[in-house]
Amino acid sequence: DIQMTQSPSSLSASVGDTVTITCRASQSISNYLNWYQQRPGEAPRLLIYAASTLQSGVPARFSGSGSGTDFTLTISSLQPEDFATYFCQQTYSTTFGQGTKVEIK
Amino acid sequence: QVQLQESGPGLVKPWEPLSLTCTVSGGSISGSYWSWIRQPPGKALEWIGYIYYSGSTNYNPSLKSRVTISIDTSKNQFSLKMTSLTAADTAVYYCARYSSSSVWYFDLWGRGTLVTVSS
């Protein structure tokens, strides 16, 4: 199986901050990488697919980059509704990262 | 808009089977792929399998021997059956739509249902 390692597992940030979450694959996955957001009690939400394509309806402050084994999700100008858990998913054989919880500082 | 809702028992005894249903509302189940995913407490999400509206399926090899996913287009529902449950199967179970553009992704999810395996 392709292992996905996310870091950090949690972070604290303030409204207006820029945060970066990384996801590393145990082998090259080209751009076969998606990012999701999950707020407590809500359904997970697709944010970015194919490493850098923003899903329809997702604010432009979310961006993704990377290829091969190293990927990043960046949230610019963090908003109150962005405090949530984020996880990556590789689509070669469908495995997920452990998640990164973004908390209010 | 299209919404997904999981339903089923919250408590299952060890070695008994689990049956969950996902109801698709606001749109047709036809023409799409549908999937089950689970998340044990404190662990990463794990893909269980998917089904096409035509009935063709694909399962996670690690669960394949215990899992069956079926679909009822007349009811706009698809279902998960898992046998021989143990405590390791305690998890939040999600249903999701499995779609593709340049890559495959889960673009719609239910809120999930917690299944606890315990006597």
mmCIF file of C-alpha atoms in Angstrom:
data_model
loop_
_atom_site.group_PDB
_atom_site.id
_atom_site.type_symbol
_atom_site.label_atom_id
_atom_site.label_comp_id
_atom_site.label_asym_id
_atom_site.label_seq_id
_atom_site.Cartn_x
_atom_site.Cartn_y
_atom_site.Cartn_z
ATOM 1 C CA ASP A 1 0.000 0.000 0.000
ATOM 2 C CA ILE A 2 1.056 3.579 -0.591
ATOM 3 C CA GLN A 3 1.421 5.286 2.796
ATOM 4 C CA MET A 4 0.450 8.925 3.204
ATOM 5 C CA THR A 5 2.158 10.903 5.964
ATOM 6 C CA GLN A 6 0.663 14.243 6.915
ATOM 7 C CA SER A 7 2.343 16.892 9.011
ATOM 8 C CA PRO A 8 1.811 18.431 11.375
ATOM 9 C CA SER A 9 -0.873 16.374 13.097
ATOM 10 C CA SER A 10 -2.229 19.572 14.603
ATOM 11 C CA LEU A 11 -1.477 23.269 14.579
ATOM 12 C CA SER A 12 -2.750 26.427 16.236
ATOM 13 C CA ALA A 13 -3.315 29.563 14.226
ATOM 14 C CA SER A 14 -5.167 32.852 14.348
ATOM 15 C CA VAL A 15 -7.773 34.312 12.020
ATOM 16 C CA GLY A 16 -5.928 35.945 9.144
ATOM 17 C CA ASP A 17 -2.885 33.661 9.327
ATOM 18 C CA THR A 18 -1.562 31.607 6.445
ATOM 19 C CA VAL A 19 -1.160 27.917 7.229
ATOM 20 C CA THR A 20 0.536 25.140 5.303
ATOM 21 C CA ILE A 21 -0.104 21.426 5.663
ATOM 22 C CA THR A 22 2.100 18.848 4.005
ATOM 23 C CA CYS A 23 1.408 15.348 2.786
ATOM 24 C CA ARG A 24 4.141 12.934 1.735
ATOM 25 C CA ALA A 25 3.562 9.744 -0.233
ATOM 26 C CA SER A 26 5.708 6.645 0.287
ATOM 27 C CA GLN A 27 6.194 6.450 -3.495
ATOM 28 C CA SER A 28 5.583 8.721 -6.430
ATOM 29 C CA ILE A 29 1.913 9.346 -7.180
ATOM 30 C CA SER A 30 2.295 12.031 -9.862
ATOM 31 C CA ASN A 31 -0.550 14.464 -9.137
ATOM 32 C CA TYR A 32 -3.023 11.821 -7.915
ATOM 33 C CA LEU A 33 -3.676 13.660 -4.656
ATOM 34 C CA ASN A 34 -6.827 15.171 -3.165
ATOM 35 C CA TRP A 35 -7.478 17.309 -0.085
ATOM 36 C CA TYR A 36 -10.583 17.302 2.120
ATOM 37 C CA GLN A 37 -11.892 19.377 5.014
ATOM 38 C CA GLN A 38 -13.934 17.970 7.868
ATOM 39 C CA ARG A 39 -15.656 20.075 10.485
ATOM 40 C CA PRO A 40 -16.986 18.324 13.619
ATOM 41 C CA GLY A 41 -20.378 16.749 12.997
ATOM 42 C CA GLU A 42 -20.312 17.553 9.295
ATOM 43 C CA ALA A 43 -19.684 15.522 6.186
ATOM 44 C CA PRO A 44 -16.161 15.733 4.769
ATOM 45 C CA ARG A 45 -15.840 18.201 1.905
ATOM 46 C CA LEU A 46 -13.626 17.939 -1.161
ATOM 47 C CA LEU A 47 -11.390 21.009 -1.434
ATOM 48 C CA ILE A 48 -8.769 20.227 -4.055
ATOM 49 C CA TYR A 49 -8.262 17.406 -6.526
ATOM 50 C CA ALA A 50 -5.387 16.486 -8.802
ATOM 51 C CA ALA A 51 -3.047 18.204 -6.317
ATOM 52 C CA SER A 52 -3.925 21.751 -7.342
ATOM 53 C CA THR A 53 -7.399 22.019 -8.893
ATOM 54 C CA LEU A 54 -9.898 23.832 -6.712
ATOM 55 C CA GLN A 55 -13.254 22.090 -6.418
ATOM 56 C CA SER A 56 -16.210 24.186 -7.518
ATOM 57 C CA GLY A 57 -17.489 26.434 -4.743
ATOM 58 C CA VAL A 58 -14.325 26.277 -2.629
ATOM 59 C CA PRO A 59 -12.905 29.696 -1.707
ATOM 60 C CA ALA A 60 -9.750 30.774 -3.502
ATOM 61 C CA ARG A 61 -7.848 31.130 -0.205
ATOM 62 C CA PHE A 62 -7.365 27.354 -0.431
ATOM 63 C CA SER A 63 -4.592 26.219 -2.748
ATOM 64 C CA GLY A 64 -2.674 23.035 -3.359
ATOM 65 C CA SER A 65 0.661 22.241 -4.909
ATOM 66 C CA GLY A 66 3.098 19.432 -5.396
ATOM 67 C CA SER A 67 3.817 16.422 -7.517
ATOM 68 C CA GLY A 68 5.527 13.087 -7.103
ATOM 69 C CA THR A 69 5.793 12.462 -3.367
ATOM 70 C CA ASP A 70 5.475 15.877 -1.703
ATOM 71 C CA PHE A 71 2.310 17.954 -1.574
ATOM 72 C CA THR A 72 1.087 21.005 0.306
ATOM 73 C CA LEU A 73 -2.264 22.536 1.154
ATOM 74 C CA THR A 74 -2.114 26.252 1.897
ATOM 75 C CA ILE A 75 -4.894 28.259 3.489
ATOM 76 C CA SER A 76 -4.361 31.985 3.106
ATOM 77 C CA SER A 77 -6.039 34.451 5.440
ATOM 78 C CA LEU A 78 -7.557 31.829 7.726
ATOM 79 C CA GLN A 79 -11.249 32.367 8.431
ATOM 80 C CA PRO A 80 -13.242 31.187 11.482
ATOM 81 C CA GLU A 81 -14.977 28.515 9.408
ATOM 82 C CA ASP A 82 -11.591 27.060 8.377
ATOM 83 C CA PHE A 83 -10.871 25.640 11.820
ATOM 84 C CA ALA A 84 -11.319 21.978 11.019
ATOM 85 C CA THR A 85 -9.430 18.794 10.237
ATOM 86 C CA TYR A 86 -7.814 18.411 6.829
ATOM 87 C CA PHE A 87 -6.736 15.178 5.240
ATOM 88 C CA CYS A 88 -5.099 14.129 2.020
ATOM 89 C CA GLN A 89 -5.930 11.128 -0.151
ATOM 90 C CA GLN A 90 -3.899 9.445 -2.891
ATOM 91 C CA THR A 91 -5.968 8.043 -5.699
ATOM 92 C CA TYR A 92 -3.642 5.335 -7.054
ATOM 93 C CA SER A 93 -4.878 2.805 -4.522
ATOM 94 C CA THR A 94 -6.995 5.071 -2.341
ATOM 95 C CA THR A 95 -5.358 5.642 1.013
ATOM 96 C CA PHE A 96 -5.668 8.657 3.271
ATOM 97 C CA GLY A 97 -3.390 10.685 5.476
ATOM 98 C CA GLN A 98 -3.952 10.753 9.228
ATOM 99 C CA GLY A 99 -5.319 14.273 9.191
ATOM 100 C CA THR A 100 -4.225 17.681 10.441
ATOM 101 C CA LYS A 101 -6.367 19.494 12.967
ATOM 102 C CA VAL A 102 -6.276 23.285 12.624
ATOM 103 C CA GLU A 103 -7.211 24.873 15.934
ATOM 104 C CA ILE A 104 -7.741 28.431 17.058
ATOM 105 C CA LYS A 105 -4.759 29.954 18.858
ATOM 106 C CA GLN B 1 -28.627 19.450 -4.064
ATOM 107 C CA VAL B 2 -27.612 15.818 -3.774
ATOM 108 C CA GLN B 3 -27.313 14.580 -0.197
ATOM 109 C CA LEU B 4 -26.272 11.254 1.293
ATOM 110 C CA GLN B 5 -27.496 9.776 4.570
ATOM 111 C CA GLU B 6 -26.191 6.644 6.238
ATOM 112 C CA SER B 7 -28.463 4.453 8.363
ATOM 113 C CA GLY B 8 -28.033 1.271 10.335
ATOM 114 C CA PRO B 9 -27.391 -0.121 13.802
ATOM 115 C CA GLY B 10 -25.036 1.739 16.074
ATOM 116 C CA LEU B 11 -24.096 -1.383 18.025
ATOM 117 C CA VAL B 12 -23.151 -4.781 16.657
ATOM 118 C CA LYS B 13 -22.079 -7.831 18.621
ATOM 119 C CA PRO B 14 -18.728 -9.452 17.838
ATOM 120 C CA TRP B 15 -18.792 -11.962 14.966
ATOM 121 C CA GLU B 16 -22.231 -10.760 13.879
ATOM 122 C CA PRO B 17 -22.770 -9.091 10.482
ATOM 123 C CA LEU B 18 -23.174 -5.376 9.850
ATOM 124 C CA SER B 19 -25.643 -3.930 7.409
ATOM 125 C CA LEU B 20 -25.655 -0.226 6.516
ATOM 126 C CA THR B 21 -27.668 1.678 3.936
ATOM 127 C CA CYS B 22 -26.926 4.968 2.222
ATOM 128 C CA THR B 23 -29.894 6.906 0.880
ATOM 129 C CA VAL B 24 -29.227 9.361 -1.943
ATOM 130 C CA SER B 25 -31.636 12.294 -2.056
ATOM 131 C CA GLY B 26 -31.920 15.298 -4.352
ATOM 132 C CA GLY B 27 -30.606 13.423 -7.358
ATOM 133 C CA SER B 28 -30.451 10.054 -9.075
ATOM 134 C CA ILE B 29 -28.166 7.254 -8.019
ATOM 135 C CA SER B 30 -27.883 6.216 -11.654
ATOM 136 C CA GLY B 31 -24.850 7.145 -13.692
ATOM 137 C CA SER B 32 -22.443 7.405 -10.781
ATOM 138 C CA TYR B 33 -20.088 5.401 -8.623
ATOM 139 C CA TRP B 34 -20.812 5.118 -4.899
ATOM 140 C CA SER B 35 -18.460 4.201 -2.114
ATOM 141 C CA TRP B 36 -18.111 3.257 1.533
ATOM 142 C CA ILE B 37 -15.283 4.603 3.684
ATOM 143 C CA ARG B 38 -14.680 4.191 7.397
ATOM 144 C CA GLN B 39 -12.614 5.833 10.125
ATOM 145 C CA PRO B 40 -11.717 3.944 13.301
ATOM 146 C CA PRO B 41 -11.284 6.167 16.367
ATOM 147 C CA GLY B 42 -7.990 8.022 16.200
ATOM 148 C CA LYS B 43 -7.024 6.439 12.891
ATOM 149 C CA ALA B 44 -6.950 7.403 9.236
ATOM 150 C CA LEU B 45 -9.840 6.960 6.876
ATOM 151 C CA GLU B 46 -9.959 3.597 5.126
ATOM 152 C CA TRP B 47 -11.627 2.999 1.771
ATOM 153 C CA ILE B 48 -13.898 -0.070 1.869
ATOM 154 C CA GLY B 49 -15.134 -0.333 -1.703
ATOM 155 C CA TYR B 50 -17.301 1.126 -4.421
ATOM 156 C CA ILE B 51 -20.182 0.152 -6.667
ATOM 157 C CA TYR B 52 -21.280 1.474 -10.041
ATOM 158 C CA TYR B 53 -24.986 2.013 -10.593
ATOM 159 C CA SER B 54 -24.895 -0.954 -12.963
ATOM 160 C CA GLY B 55 -23.824 -3.171 -10.051
ATOM 161 C CA SER B 56 -20.131 -3.682 -10.773
ATOM 162 C CA THR B 57 -17.981 -3.458 -7.663
ATOM 163 C CA ASN B 58 -14.420 -3.026 -6.465
ATOM 164 C CA TYR B 59 -13.257 -3.690 -2.910
ATOM 165 C CA ASN B 60 -10.262 -2.931 -0.731
ATOM 166 C CA PRO B 61 -8.234 -6.166 -0.886
ATOM 167 C CA SER B 62 -7.769 -6.110 2.886
ATOM 168 C CA LEU B 63 -11.553 -6.271 3.434
ATOM 169 C CA LYS B 64 -12.717 -8.025 0.281
ATOM 170 C CA SER B 65 -13.411 -11.390 1.904
ATOM 171 C CA ARG B 66 -15.868 -9.860 4.393
ATOM 172 C CA VAL B 67 -17.564 -7.105 2.395
ATOM 173 C CA THR B 68 -20.424 -6.901 -0.073
ATOM 174 C CA ILE B 69 -21.742 -3.649 -1.540
ATOM 175 C CA SER B 70 -25.058 -3.681 -3.359
ATOM 176 C CA ILE B 71 -27.302 -1.097 -4.989
ATOM 177 C CA ASP B 72 -31.052 -0.597 -5.390
ATOM 178 C CA THR B 73 -31.651 2.033 -8.050
ATOM 179 C CA SER B 74 -35.421 1.899 -7.536
ATOM 180 C CA LYS B 75 -34.943 3.112 -3.953
ATOM 181 C CA ASN B 76 -31.964 5.362 -4.690
ATOM 182 C CA GLN B 77 -29.980 3.437 -2.085
ATOM 183 C CA PHE B 78 -26.809 1.435 -1.845
ATOM 184 C CA SER B 79 -25.764 -0.814 0.989
ATOM 185 C CA LEU B 80 -22.800 -2.293 2.793
ATOM 186 C CA LYS B 81 -22.721 -5.740 4.341
ATOM 187 C CA MET B 82 -19.728 -6.783 6.395
ATOM 188 C CA THR B 83 -19.358 -10.128 8.119
ATOM 189 C CA SER B 84 -17.483 -11.433 11.155
ATOM 190 C CA LEU B 85 -17.108 -8.108 12.897
ATOM 191 C CA THR B 86 -14.538 -7.579 15.625
ATOM 192 C CA ALA B 87 -13.644 -4.611 17.809
ATOM 193 C CA ALA B 88 -11.247 -3.501 15.072
ATOM 194 C CA ASP B 89 -14.275 -2.744 12.897
ATOM 195 C CA THR B 90 -15.523 -0.110 15.339
ATOM 196 C CA ALA B 91 -15.526 3.068 13.278
ATOM 197 C CA VAL B 92 -17.504 5.897 11.776
ATOM 198 C CA TYR B 93 -18.795 4.622 8.446
ATOM 199 C CA TYR B 94 -19.286 7.107 5.613
ATOM 200 C CA CYS B 95 -20.944 6.755 2.254
ATOM 201 C CA ALA B 96 -19.710 8.947 -0.572
ATOM 202 C CA ARG B 97 -20.027 9.573 -4.297
ATOM 203 C CA TYR B 98 -16.925 8.584 -6.248
ATOM 204 C CA SER B 99 -16.391 10.808 -9.246
ATOM 205 C CA SER B 100 -13.642 11.614 -11.703
ATOM 206 C CA SER B 101 -12.288 14.487 -13.694
ATOM 207 C CA SER B 102 -8.572 14.093 -14.301
ATOM 208 C CA VAL B 103 -8.341 11.938 -11.163
ATOM 209 C CA TRP B 104 -10.837 10.069 -9.009
ATOM 210 C CA TYR B 105 -12.168 11.724 -5.857
ATOM 211 C CA PHE B 106 -14.987 11.590 -3.316
ATOM 212 C CA ASP B 107 -16.990 14.716 -4.045
ATOM 213 C CA LEU B 108 -20.031 14.174 -1.846
ATOM 214 C CA TRP B 109 -20.122 12.538 1.570
ATOM 215 C CA GLY B 110 -22.672 11.634 4.188
ATOM 216 C CA ARG B 111 -22.156 12.755 7.776
ATOM 217 C CA GLY B 112 -21.231 9.254 8.834
ATOM 218 C CA THR B 113 -22.654 6.778 11.314
ATOM 219 C CA LEU B 114 -20.779 5.378 14.283
ATOM 220 C CA VAL B 115 -20.745 1.598 14.517
ATOM 221 C CA THR B 116 -19.485 0.090 17.753
ATOM 222 C CA VAL B 117 -18.655 -3.601 17.927
ATOM 223 C CA SER B 118 -19.174 -4.811 21.467
ATOM 224 C CA SER B 119 -20.948 -7.508 23.387
#
